[in-house]
């Protein structure tokens, strides 16, 4: 019986290990290719060098697009969390007609493919002259990030003991003071997690961005796409590794600050 149990654990651990290797294999291959010295993507590398990373930091288009994506992601994160907080408060704390419909509309972007969302957003913002503009890309990204912030903040609000807020009201605190002094600090982990998720989604979004921007407001994902139209070299692999490390760094920072389990 003990041998059977041990064999079961070994088989299970082996299966999990193989699954992780399968999931991580593309990232590992891209990481290795990023050090190749050839002018095309191939595996295994012929020789190793940091030349591709140097070229990434010397590529003016990539650098400018990176800062644009960073600024757009920061704006989207702040606005998405602000809107998500208001929506979450309405859905958790109040009863109103049409609440189920609002919940469904918030879930809708999860159910619709991004290519369909991209076409829909383009058809909405084109008549008002926001194609290939920063306001247009921000609005497009808000449409796909607000559902995530609403869900994250909603879970944090549901974990808050409303008796604490009621006690503050009974002792003379105004609703605004209760919100700023009690509710917001208690849901802060959800706010931070929602902002980070919104930022990362906006920073990495390519499908919708390709339909919205072209030259004036191009983002890093669209610049990568346009680069790949004419060239495929290890520079793209090096840039991908850098972006992966940035995403990991952001997630680790959130984990250290508030804890992902508490936030999500």
PDB file of N, CA, C and O in Angstrom, residues 61-139:
ATOM      1  N   UNK A  61      13.136  53.592 -32.239  1.00  0.00           N
ATOM      2  CA  UNK A  61      11.695  53.323 -32.354  1.00  0.00           C
ATOM      3  C   UNK A  61      11.199  52.496 -31.176  1.00  0.00           C
ATOM      4  O   UNK A  61      10.135  52.769 -30.625  1.00  0.00           O
ATOM      5  N   UNK A  62      11.965  51.481 -30.805  1.00  0.00           N
ATOM      6  CA  UNK A  62      11.571  50.649 -29.669  1.00  0.00           C
ATOM      7  C   UNK A  62      11.579  51.455 -28.370  1.00  0.00           C
ATOM      8  O   UNK A  62      10.670  51.329 -27.550  1.00  0.00           O
ATOM      9  N   UNK A  63      12.587  52.290 -28.185  1.00  0.00           N
ATOM     10  CA  UNK A  63      12.703  53.055 -26.947  1.00  0.00           C
ATOM     11  C   UNK A  63      11.562  54.063 -26.822  1.00  0.00           C
ATOM     12  O   UNK A  63      10.918  54.175 -25.765  1.00  0.00           O
ATOM     13  N   UNK A  64      11.277  54.794 -27.891  1.00  0.00           N
ATOM     14  CA  UNK A  64      10.188  55.777 -27.838  1.00  0.00           C
ATOM     15  C   UNK A  64       8.839  55.095 -27.668  1.00  0.00           C
ATOM     16  O   UNK A  64       7.976  55.580 -26.913  1.00  0.00           O
ATOM     17  N   UNK A  65       8.649  53.948 -28.347  1.00  0.00           N
ATOM     18  CA  UNK A  65       7.390  53.205 -28.205  1.00  0.00           C
ATOM     19  C   UNK A  65       7.253  52.646 -26.790  1.00  0.00           C
ATOM     20  O   UNK A  65       6.143  52.575 -26.251  1.00  0.00           O
ATOM     21  N   UNK A  66       8.376  52.251 -26.183  1.00  0.00           N
ATOM     22  CA  UNK A  66       8.341  51.751 -24.808  1.00  0.00           C
ATOM     23  C   UNK A  66       7.827  52.832 -23.864  1.00  0.00           C
ATOM     24  O   UNK A  66       6.968  52.577 -23.016  1.00  0.00           O
ATOM     25  N   UNK A  67       8.348  54.055 -23.985  1.00  0.00           N
ATOM     26  CA  UNK A  67       7.914  55.133 -23.098  1.00  0.00           C
ATOM     27  C   UNK A  67       6.458  55.510 -23.348  1.00  0.00           C
ATOM     28  O   UNK A  67       5.735  55.844 -22.413  1.00  0.00           O
ATOM     29  N   UNK A  68       6.037  55.438 -24.615  1.00  0.00           N
ATOM     30  CA  UNK A  68       4.624  55.711 -24.909  1.00  0.00           C
ATOM     31  C   UNK A  68       3.740  54.658 -24.258  1.00  0.00           C
ATOM     32  O   UNK A  68       2.714  54.976 -23.645  1.00  0.00           O
ATOM     33  N   UNK A  69       4.124  53.386 -24.401  1.00  0.00           N
ATOM     34  CA  UNK A  69       3.339  52.308 -23.795  1.00  0.00           C
ATOM     35  C   UNK A  69       3.326  52.427 -22.279  1.00  0.00           C
ATOM     36  O   UNK A  69       2.309  52.149 -21.637  1.00  0.00           O
ATOM     37  N   UNK A  70       4.455  52.850 -21.710  1.00  0.00           N
ATOM     38  CA  UNK A  70       4.539  53.021 -20.261  1.00  0.00           C
ATOM     39  C   UNK A  70       3.581  54.109 -19.792  1.00  0.00           C
ATOM     40  O   UNK A  70       2.854  53.931 -18.802  1.00  0.00           O
ATOM     41  N   UNK A  71       3.564  55.227 -20.495  1.00  0.00           N
ATOM     42  CA  UNK A  71       2.678  56.334 -20.125  1.00  0.00           C
ATOM     43  C   UNK A  71       1.214  55.947 -20.309  1.00  0.00           C
ATOM     44  O   UNK A  71       0.364  56.213 -19.442  1.00  0.00           O
ATOM     45  N   UNK A  72       0.897  55.299 -21.427  1.00  0.00           N
ATOM     46  CA  UNK A  72      -0.483  54.874 -21.679  1.00  0.00           C
ATOM     47  C   UNK A  72      -0.920  53.865 -20.626  1.00  0.00           C
ATOM     48  O   UNK A  72      -2.034  53.940 -20.091  1.00  0.00           O
ATOM     49  N   UNK A  73      -0.042  52.906 -20.300  1.00  0.00           N
ATOM     50  CA  UNK A  73      -0.377  51.905 -19.289  1.00  0.00           C
ATOM     51  C   UNK A  73      -0.625  52.520 -17.926  1.00  0.00           C
ATOM     52  O   UNK A  73      -1.530  52.102 -17.199  1.00  0.00           O
ATOM     53  N   UNK A  74       0.182  53.526 -17.560  1.00  0.00           N
ATOM     54  CA  UNK A  74      -0.002  54.190 -16.265  1.00  0.00           C
ATOM     55  C   UNK A  74      -1.337  54.924 -16.217  1.00  0.00           C
ATOM     56  O   UNK A  74      -2.067  54.847 -15.221  1.00  0.00           O
ATOM     57  N   UNK A  75      -1.675  55.633 -17.295  1.00  0.00           N
ATOM     58  CA  UNK A  75      -2.956  56.348 -17.344  1.00  0.00           C
ATOM     59  C   UNK A  75      -4.116  55.372 -17.284  1.00  0.00           C
ATOM     60  O   UNK A  75      -5.086  55.564 -16.537  1.00  0.00           O
ATOM     61  N   UNK A  76      -4.016  54.302 -18.068  1.00  0.00           N
ATOM     62  CA  UNK A  76      -5.079  53.300 -18.077  1.00  0.00           C
ATOM     63  C   UNK A  76      -5.239  52.660 -16.707  1.00  0.00           C
ATOM     64  O   UNK A  76      -6.355  52.449 -16.228  1.00  0.00           O
ATOM     65  N   UNK A  77      -4.120  52.371 -16.021  1.00  0.00           N
ATOM     66  CA  UNK A  77      -4.198  51.768 -14.694  1.00  0.00           C
ATOM     67  C   UNK A  77      -4.913  52.655 -13.698  1.00  0.00           C
ATOM     68  O   UNK A  77      -5.785  52.196 -12.955  1.00  0.00           O
ATOM     69  N   UNK A  78      -4.581  53.958 -13.697  1.00  0.00           N
ATOM     70  CA  UNK A  78      -5.200  54.892 -12.747  1.00  0.00           C
ATOM     71  C   UNK A  78      -6.685  55.072 -13.034  1.00  0.00           C
ATOM     72  O   UNK A  78      -7.529  54.981 -12.132  1.00  0.00           O
ATOM     73  N   UNK A  79      -7.018  55.317 -14.309  1.00  0.00           N
ATOM     74  CA  UNK A  79      -8.425  55.548 -14.665  1.00  0.00           C
ATOM     75  C   UNK A  79      -9.243  54.277 -14.495  1.00  0.00           C
ATOM     76  O   UNK A  79     -10.381  54.312 -14.007  1.00  0.00           O
ATOM     77  N   UNK A  80      -8.671  53.135 -14.853  1.00  0.00           N
ATOM     78  CA  UNK A  80      -9.388  51.873 -14.747  1.00  0.00           C
ATOM     79  C   UNK A  80      -9.710  51.532 -13.293  1.00  0.00           C
ATOM     80  O   UNK A  80     -10.812  51.067 -12.979  1.00  0.00           O
ATOM     81  N   UNK A  81      -8.754  51.784 -12.379  1.00  0.00           N
ATOM     82  CA  UNK A  81      -8.996  51.524 -10.958  1.00  0.00           C
ATOM     83  C   UNK A  81     -10.042  52.487 -10.401  1.00  0.00           C
ATOM     84  O   UNK A  81     -10.909  52.091  -9.608  1.00  0.00           O
ATOM     85  N   UNK A  82      -9.985  53.743 -10.817  1.00  0.00           N
ATOM     86  CA  UNK A  82     -10.967  54.730 -10.339  1.00  0.00           C
ATOM     87  C   UNK A  82     -12.375  54.341 -10.779  1.00  0.00           C
ATOM     88  O   UNK A  82     -13.313  54.336  -9.961  1.00  0.00           O
ATOM     89  N   UNK A  83     -12.525  54.008 -12.062  1.00  0.00           N
ATOM     90  CA  UNK A  83     -13.841  53.594 -12.553  1.00  0.00           C
ATOM     91  C   UNK A  83     -14.264  52.270 -11.932  1.00  0.00           C
ATOM     92  O   UNK A  83     -15.439  52.071 -11.595  1.00  0.00           O
ATOM     93  N   UNK A  84     -13.288  51.352 -11.769  1.00  0.00           N
ATOM     94  CA  UNK A  84     -13.599  50.059 -11.176  1.00  0.00           C
ATOM     95  C   UNK A  84     -14.059  50.166  -9.744  1.00  0.00           C
ATOM     96  O   UNK A  84     -14.946  49.433  -9.294  1.00  0.00           O
ATOM     97  N   UNK A  85     -13.478  51.121  -8.989  1.00  0.00           N
ATOM     98  CA  UNK A  85     -13.883  51.320  -7.602  1.00  0.00           C
ATOM     99  C   UNK A  85     -15.334  51.789  -7.524  1.00  0.00           C
ATOM    100  O   UNK A  85     -16.122  51.293  -6.711  1.00  0.00           O
ATOM    101  N   UNK A  86     -15.706  52.739  -8.374  1.00  0.00           N
ATOM    102  CA  UNK A  86     -17.074  53.258  -8.370  1.00  0.00           C
ATOM    103  C   UNK A  86     -18.070  52.166  -8.777  1.00  0.00           C
ATOM    104  O   UNK A  86     -19.126  52.008  -8.148  1.00  0.00           O
ATOM    105  N   UNK A  87     -17.732  51.409  -9.808  1.00  0.00           N
ATOM    106  CA  UNK A  87     -18.624  50.338 -10.247  1.00  0.00           C
ATOM    107  C   UNK A  87     -18.749  49.249  -9.192  1.00  0.00           C
ATOM    108  O   UNK A  87     -19.840  48.730  -8.937  1.00  0.00           O
ATOM    109  N   UNK A  88     -17.632  48.893  -8.575  1.00  0.00           N
ATOM    110  CA  UNK A  88     -17.656  47.838  -7.557  1.00  0.00           C
ATOM    111  C   UNK A  88     -18.492  48.254  -6.345  1.00  0.00           C
ATOM    112  O   UNK A  88     -19.258  47.453  -5.800  1.00  0.00           O
ATOM    113  N   UNK A  89     -18.344  49.504  -5.917  1.00  0.00           N
ATOM    114  CA  UNK A  89     -19.157  49.998  -4.807  1.00  0.00           C
ATOM    115  C   UNK A  89     -20.642  49.912  -5.145  1.00  0.00           C
ATOM    116  O   UNK A  89     -21.464  49.513  -4.308  1.00  0.00           O
ATOM    117  N   UNK A  90     -20.988  50.282  -6.368  1.00  0.00           N
ATOM    118  CA  UNK A  90     -22.391  50.227  -6.774  1.00  0.00           C
ATOM    119  C   UNK A  90     -22.912  48.800  -6.784  1.00  0.00           C
ATOM    120  O   UNK A  90     -24.031  48.531  -6.326  1.00  0.00           O
ATOM    121  N   UNK A  91     -22.108  47.870  -7.270  1.00  0.00           N
ATOM    122  CA  UNK A  91     -22.565  46.483  -7.408  1.00  0.00           C
ATOM    123  C   UNK A  91     -22.602  45.756  -6.067  1.00  0.00           C
ATOM    124  O   UNK A  91     -23.455  44.886  -5.854  1.00  0.00           O
ATOM    125  N   UNK A  92     -21.676  46.091  -5.155  1.00  0.00           N
ATOM    126  CA  UNK A  92     -21.587  45.364  -3.883  1.00  0.00           C
ATOM    127  C   UNK A  92     -22.505  45.957  -2.816  1.00  0.00           C
ATOM    128  O   UNK A  92     -23.156  45.229  -2.062  1.00  0.00           O
ATOM    129  N   UNK A  93     -22.586  47.283  -2.760  1.00  0.00           N
ATOM    130  CA  UNK A  93     -23.248  47.932  -1.634  1.00  0.00           C
ATOM    131  C   UNK A  93     -24.673  48.397  -1.931  1.00  0.00           C
ATOM    132  O   UNK A  93     -25.404  48.738  -1.006  1.00  0.00           O
ATOM    133  N   UNK A  94     -25.081  48.432  -3.191  1.00  0.00           N
ATOM    134  CA  UNK A  94     -26.399  48.991  -3.513  1.00  0.00           C
ATOM    135  C   UNK A  94     -27.215  48.031  -4.372  1.00  0.00           C
ATOM    136  O   UNK A  94     -26.656  47.210  -5.117  1.00  0.00           O
ATOM    137  N   UNK A  95     -28.498  48.137  -4.236  1.00  0.00           N
ATOM    138  CA  UNK A  95     -29.425  47.393  -5.079  1.00  0.00           C
ATOM    139  C   UNK A  95     -30.137  48.377  -5.999  1.00  0.00           C
ATOM    140  O   UNK A  95     -30.663  49.392  -5.536  1.00  0.00           O
ATOM    141  N   UNK A  96     -30.142  48.090  -7.284  1.00  0.00           N
ATOM    142  CA  UNK A  96     -30.785  48.988  -8.236  1.00  0.00           C
ATOM    143  C   UNK A  96     -31.287  48.176  -9.429  1.00  0.00           C
ATOM    144  O   UNK A  96     -30.820  47.060  -9.685  1.00  0.00           O
ATOM    145  N   UNK A  97     -32.204  48.755 -10.126  1.00  0.00           N
ATOM    146  CA  UNK A  97     -32.782  48.092 -11.294  1.00  0.00           C
ATOM    147  C   UNK A  97     -31.725  48.014 -12.408  1.00  0.00           C
ATOM    148  O   UNK A  97     -31.047  48.982 -12.704  1.00  0.00           O
ATOM    149  N   UNK A  98     -31.618  46.856 -13.001  1.00  0.00           N
ATOM    150  CA  UNK A  98     -30.630  46.663 -14.059  1.00  0.00           C
ATOM    151  C   UNK A  98     -29.265  46.214 -13.576  1.00  0.00           C
ATOM    152  O   UNK A  98     -28.297  46.201 -14.338  1.00  0.00           O
ATOM    153  N   UNK A  99     -29.170  45.828 -12.300  1.00  0.00           N
ATOM    154  CA  UNK A  99     -27.882  45.406 -11.737  1.00  0.00           C
ATOM    155  C   UNK A  99     -27.344  44.168 -12.456  1.00  0.00           C
ATOM    156  O   UNK A  99     -26.136  44.075 -12.744  1.00  0.00           O
ATOM    157  N   UNK A 100     -28.215  43.228 -12.765  1.00  0.00           N
ATOM    158  CA  UNK A 100     -27.791  42.012 -13.462  1.00  0.00           C
ATOM    159  C   UNK A 100     -27.258  42.343 -14.861  1.00  0.00           C
ATOM    160  O   UNK A 100     -26.265  41.748 -15.323  1.00  0.00           O
ATOM    161  N   UNK A 101     -27.904  43.306 -15.519  1.00  0.00           N
ATOM    162  CA  UNK A 101     -27.450  43.706 -16.853  1.00  0.00           C
ATOM    163  C   UNK A 101     -26.068  44.343 -16.799  1.00  0.00           C
ATOM    164  O   UNK A 101     -25.215  44.097 -17.663  1.00  0.00           O
ATOM    165  N   UNK A 102     -25.823  45.162 -15.766  1.00  0.00           N
ATOM    166  CA  UNK A 102     -24.510  45.789 -15.608  1.00  0.00           C
ATOM    167  C   UNK A 102     -23.446  44.727 -15.359  1.00  0.00           C
ATOM    168  O   UNK A 102     -22.347  44.778 -15.927  1.00  0.00           O
ATOM    169  N   UNK A 103     -23.772  43.743 -14.528  1.00  0.00           N
ATOM    170  CA  UNK A 103     -22.842  42.643 -14.271  1.00  0.00           C
ATOM    171  C   UNK A 103     -22.502  41.904 -15.558  1.00  0.00           C
ATOM    172  O   UNK A 103     -21.345  41.542 -15.799  1.00  0.00           O
ATOM    173  N   UNK A 104     -23.516  41.677 -16.386  1.00  0.00           N
ATOM    174  CA  UNK A 104     -23.281  40.975 -17.659  1.00  0.00           C
ATOM    175  C   UNK A 104     -22.407  41.804 -18.590  1.00  0.00           C
ATOM    176  O   UNK A 104     -21.502  41.274 -19.242  1.00  0.00           O
ATOM    177  N   UNK A 105     -22.661  43.107 -18.659  1.00  0.00           N
ATOM    178  CA  UNK A 105     -21.863  43.969 -19.526  1.00  0.00           C
ATOM    179  C   UNK A 105     -20.401  44.006 -19.088  1.00  0.00           C
ATOM    180  O   UNK A 105     -19.490  44.089 -19.917  1.00  0.00           O
ATOM    181  N   UNK A 106     -20.187  43.951 -17.768  1.00  0.00           N
ATOM    182  CA  UNK A 106     -18.808  43.935 -17.271  1.00  0.00           C
ATOM    183  C   UNK A 106     -18.119  42.626 -17.626  1.00  0.00           C
ATOM    184  O   UNK A 106     -16.916  42.591 -17.908  1.00  0.00           O
ATOM    185  N   UNK A 107     -18.883  41.528 -17.646  1.00  0.00           N
ATOM    186  CA  UNK A 107     -18.322  40.228 -18.007  1.00  0.00           C
ATOM    187  C   UNK A 107     -18.123  40.064 -19.503  1.00  0.00           C
ATOM    188  O   UNK A 107     -17.319  39.236 -19.939  1.00  0.00           O
ATOM    189  N   UNK A 108     -18.840  40.836 -20.304  1.00  0.00           N
ATOM    190  CA  UNK A 108     -18.846  40.643 -21.755  1.00  0.00           C
ATOM    191  C   UNK A 108     -17.456  40.626 -22.386  1.00  0.00           C
ATOM    192  O   UNK A 108     -17.170  39.757 -23.235  1.00  0.00           O
ATOM    193  N   UNK A 109     -16.553  41.565 -22.026  1.00  0.00           N
ATOM    194  CA  UNK A 109     -15.222  41.521 -22.652  1.00  0.00           C
ATOM    195  C   UNK A 109     -14.452  40.231 -22.398  1.00  0.00           C
ATOM    196  O   UNK A 109     -13.558  39.884 -23.173  1.00  0.00           O
ATOM    197  N   UNK A 110     -14.772  39.505 -21.304  1.00  0.00           N
ATOM    198  CA  UNK A 110     -14.125  38.220 -21.058  1.00  0.00           C
ATOM    199  C   UNK A 110     -14.590  37.165 -22.061  1.00  0.00           C
ATOM    200  O   UNK A 110     -13.864  36.206 -22.348  1.00  0.00           O
ATOM    201  N   UNK A 111     -15.805  37.328 -22.578  1.00  0.00           N
ATOM    202  CA  UNK A 111     -16.425  36.306 -23.409  1.00  0.00           C
ATOM    203  C   UNK A 111     -16.233  36.541 -24.896  1.00  0.00           C
ATOM    204  O   UNK A 111     -16.400  35.620 -25.690  1.00  0.00           O
ATOM    205  N   UNK A 112     -15.874  37.774 -25.267  1.00  0.00           N
ATOM    206  CA  UNK A 112     -15.761  38.127 -26.685  1.00  0.00           C
ATOM    207  C   UNK A 112     -14.289  38.084 -27.104  1.00  0.00           C
ATOM    208  O   UNK A 112     -13.430  38.626 -26.403  1.00  0.00           O
ATOM    209  N   UNK A 113     -13.962  37.454 -28.238  1.00  0.00           N
ATOM    210  CA  UNK A 113     -12.568  37.444 -28.712  1.00  0.00           C
ATOM    211  C   UNK A 113     -12.049  38.867 -28.933  1.00  0.00           C
ATOM    212  O   UNK A 113     -12.800  39.760 -29.330  1.00  0.00           O
ATOM    213  N   UNK A 114     -10.751  39.064 -28.701  1.00  0.00           N
ATOM    214  CA  UNK A 114     -10.169  40.398 -28.818  1.00  0.00           C
ATOM    215  C   UNK A 114     -10.274  40.951 -30.225  1.00  0.00           C
ATOM    216  O   UNK A 114     -10.383  42.171 -30.414  1.00  0.00           O
ATOM    217  N   UNK A 115     -10.242  40.096 -31.232  1.00  0.00           N
ATOM    218  CA  UNK A 115     -10.340  40.583 -32.601  1.00  0.00           C
ATOM    219  C   UNK A 115     -11.714  41.197 -32.852  1.00  0.00           C
ATOM    220  O   UNK A 115     -11.841  42.203 -33.548  1.00  0.00           O
ATOM    221  N   UNK A 116     -12.751  40.615 -32.242  1.00  0.00           N
ATOM    222  CA  UNK A 116     -14.102  41.170 -32.374  1.00  0.00           C
ATOM    223  C   UNK A 116     -14.196  42.479 -31.603  1.00  0.00           C
ATOM    224  O   UNK A 116     -14.776  43.464 -32.085  1.00  0.00           O
ATOM    225  N   UNK A 117     -13.628  42.510 -30.399  1.00  0.00           N
ATOM    226  CA  UNK A 117     -13.605  43.755 -29.628  1.00  0.00           C
ATOM    227  C   UNK A 117     -12.861  44.853 -30.377  1.00  0.00           C
ATOM    228  O   UNK A 117     -13.282  46.021 -30.372  1.00  0.00           O
ATOM    229  N   UNK A 118     -11.754  44.483 -31.023  1.00  0.00           N
ATOM    230  CA  UNK A 118     -10.962  45.469 -31.752  1.00  0.00           C
ATOM    231  C   UNK A 118     -11.776  46.115 -32.869  1.00  0.00           C
ATOM    232  O   UNK A 118     -11.753  47.342 -33.035  1.00  0.00           O
ATOM    233  N   UNK A 119     -12.489  45.296 -33.623  1.00  0.00           N
ATOM    234  CA  UNK A 119     -13.317  45.832 -34.710  1.00  0.00           C
ATOM    235  C   UNK A 119     -14.409  46.731 -34.140  1.00  0.00           C
ATOM    236  O   UNK A 119     -14.685  47.822 -34.672  1.00  0.00           O
ATOM    237  N   UNK A 120     -15.045  46.279 -33.049  1.00  0.00           N
ATOM    238  CA  UNK A 120     -16.106  47.075 -32.447  1.00  0.00           C
ATOM    239  C   UNK A 120     -15.615  48.415 -31.930  1.00  0.00           C
ATOM    240  O   UNK A 120     -16.241  49.452 -32.162  1.00  0.00           O
ATOM    241  N   UNK A 121     -14.463  48.398 -31.239  1.00  0.00           N
ATOM    242  CA  UNK A 121     -13.905  49.645 -30.708  1.00  0.00           C
ATOM    243  C   UNK A 121     -13.527  50.581 -31.845  1.00  0.00           C
ATOM    244  O   UNK A 121     -13.767  51.801 -31.781  1.00  0.00           O
ATOM    245  N   UNK A 122     -12.954  50.036 -32.906  1.00  0.00           N
ATOM    246  CA  UNK A 122     -12.568  50.867 -34.041  1.00  0.00           C
ATOM    247  C   UNK A 122     -13.781  51.545 -34.670  1.00  0.00           C
ATOM    248  O   UNK A 122     -13.746  52.738 -35.003  1.00  0.00           O
ATOM    249  N   UNK A 123     -14.877  50.808 -34.806  1.00  0.00           N
ATOM    250  CA  UNK A 123     -16.086  51.372 -35.393  1.00  0.00           C
ATOM    251  C   UNK A 123     -16.716  52.431 -34.496  1.00  0.00           C
ATOM    252  O   UNK A 123     -17.413  53.333 -34.988  1.00  0.00           O
ATOM    253  N   UNK A 124     -16.484  52.331 -33.188  1.00  0.00           N
ATOM    254  CA  UNK A 124     -17.042  53.309 -32.252  1.00  0.00           C
ATOM    255  C   UNK A 124     -16.240  54.603 -32.249  1.00  0.00           C
ATOM    256  O   UNK A 124     -16.810  55.711 -32.286  1.00  0.00           O
ATOM    257  N   UNK A 125     -14.898  54.501 -32.203  1.00  0.00           N
ATOM    258  CA  UNK A 125     -14.087  55.707 -32.050  1.00  0.00           C
ATOM    259  C   UNK A 125     -13.715  56.368 -33.373  1.00  0.00           C
ATOM    260  O   UNK A 125     -13.308  57.537 -33.384  1.00  0.00           O
ATOM    261  N   UNK A 126     -13.865  55.650 -34.484  1.00  0.00           N
ATOM    262  CA  UNK A 126     -13.532  56.250 -35.785  1.00  0.00           C
ATOM    263  C   UNK A 126     -14.406  57.464 -36.108  1.00  0.00           C
ATOM    264  O   UNK A 126     -13.882  58.503 -36.541  1.00  0.00           O
ATOM    265  N   UNK A 127     -15.737  57.389 -35.920  1.00  0.00           N
ATOM    266  CA  UNK A 127     -16.570  58.559 -36.264  1.00  0.00           C
ATOM    267  C   UNK A 127     -16.282  59.798 -35.431  1.00  0.00           C
ATOM    268  O   UNK A 127     -16.592  60.919 -35.862  1.00  0.00           O
ATOM    269  N   UNK A 128     -15.679  59.638 -34.246  1.00  0.00           N
ATOM    270  CA  UNK A 128     -15.409  60.810 -33.409  1.00  0.00           C
ATOM    271  C   UNK A 128     -13.956  61.266 -33.532  1.00  0.00           C
ATOM    272  O   UNK A 128     -13.482  62.090 -32.747  1.00  0.00           O
ATOM    273  N   UNK A 129     -13.255  60.726 -34.506  1.00  0.00           N
ATOM    274  CA  UNK A 129     -11.909  61.205 -34.828  1.00  0.00           C
ATOM    275  C   UNK A 129     -10.824  60.828 -33.848  1.00  0.00           C
ATOM    276  O   UNK A 129      -9.856  61.570 -33.700  1.00  0.00           O
ATOM    277  N   UNK A 130     -10.941  59.680 -33.199  1.00  0.00           N
ATOM    278  CA  UNK A 130      -9.948  59.291 -32.198  1.00  0.00           C
ATOM    279  C   UNK A 130      -9.027  58.165 -32.654  1.00  0.00           C
ATOM    280  O   UNK A 130      -8.228  57.659 -31.863  1.00  0.00           O
ATOM    281  N   UNK A 131      -9.128  57.770 -33.938  1.00  0.00           N
ATOM    282  CA  UNK A 131      -8.200  56.771 -34.436  1.00  0.00           C
ATOM    283  C   UNK A 131      -6.785  57.346 -34.495  1.00  0.00           C
ATOM    284  O   UNK A 131      -6.588  58.512 -34.821  1.00  0.00           O
ATOM    285  N   UNK A 132      -5.808  56.513 -34.189  1.00  0.00           N
ATOM    286  CA  UNK A 132      -4.403  56.910 -34.184  1.00  0.00           C
ATOM    287  C   UNK A 132      -4.164  58.123 -33.289  1.00  0.00           C
ATOM    288  O   UNK A 132      -3.487  59.087 -33.675  1.00  0.00           O
ATOM    289  N   UNK A 133      -4.753  58.058 -32.082  1.00  0.00           N
ATOM    290  CA  UNK A 133      -4.557  59.134 -31.113  1.00  0.00           C
ATOM    291  C   UNK A 133      -4.411  58.525 -29.727  1.00  0.00           C
ATOM    292  O   UNK A 133      -4.865  57.405 -29.465  1.00  0.00           O
ATOM    293  N   UNK A 134      -3.785  59.270 -28.824  1.00  0.00           N
ATOM    294  CA  UNK A 134      -3.607  58.775 -27.458  1.00  0.00           C
ATOM    295  C   UNK A 134      -4.937  58.619 -26.718  1.00  0.00           C
ATOM    296  O   UNK A 134      -5.146  57.606 -26.038  1.00  0.00           O
ATOM    297  N   UNK A 135      -5.866  59.575 -26.823  1.00  0.00           N
ATOM    298  CA  UNK A 135      -7.169  59.356 -26.178  1.00  0.00           C
ATOM    299  C   UNK A 135      -7.883  58.117 -26.715  1.00  0.00           C
ATOM    300  O   UNK A 135      -8.534  57.397 -25.957  1.00  0.00           O
ATOM    301  N   UNK A 136      -7.742  57.864 -28.005  1.00  0.00           N
ATOM    302  CA  UNK A 136      -8.396  56.695 -28.590  1.00  0.00           C
ATOM    303  C   UNK A 136      -7.848  55.391 -28.050  1.00  0.00           C
ATOM    304  O   UNK A 136      -8.606  54.480 -27.697  1.00  0.00           O
ATOM    305  N   UNK A 137      -6.511  55.286 -27.950  1.00  0.00           N
ATOM    306  CA  UNK A 137      -5.919  54.043 -27.449  1.00  0.00           C
ATOM    307  C   UNK A 137      -6.205  53.865 -25.967  1.00  0.00           C
ATOM    308  O   UNK A 137      -6.407  52.742 -25.486  1.00  0.00           O
ATOM    309  N   UNK A 138      -6.252  54.980 -25.212  1.00  0.00           N
ATOM    310  CA  UNK A 138      -6.582  54.889 -23.785  1.00  0.00           C
ATOM    311  C   UNK A 138      -8.011  54.386 -23.607  1.00  0.00           C
ATOM    312  O   UNK A 138      -8.279  53.491 -22.789  1.00  0.00           O
ATOM    313  N   UNK A 139      -8.960  54.939 -24.368  1.00  0.00           N
ATOM    314  CA  UNK A 139     -10.355  54.488 -24.289  1.00  0.00           C
ATOM    315  C   UNK A 139     -10.483  53.017 -24.676  1.00  0.00           C
ATOM    316  O   UNK A 139     -11.224  52.263 -24.043  1.00  0.00           O
TER     317      UNK A 139
END
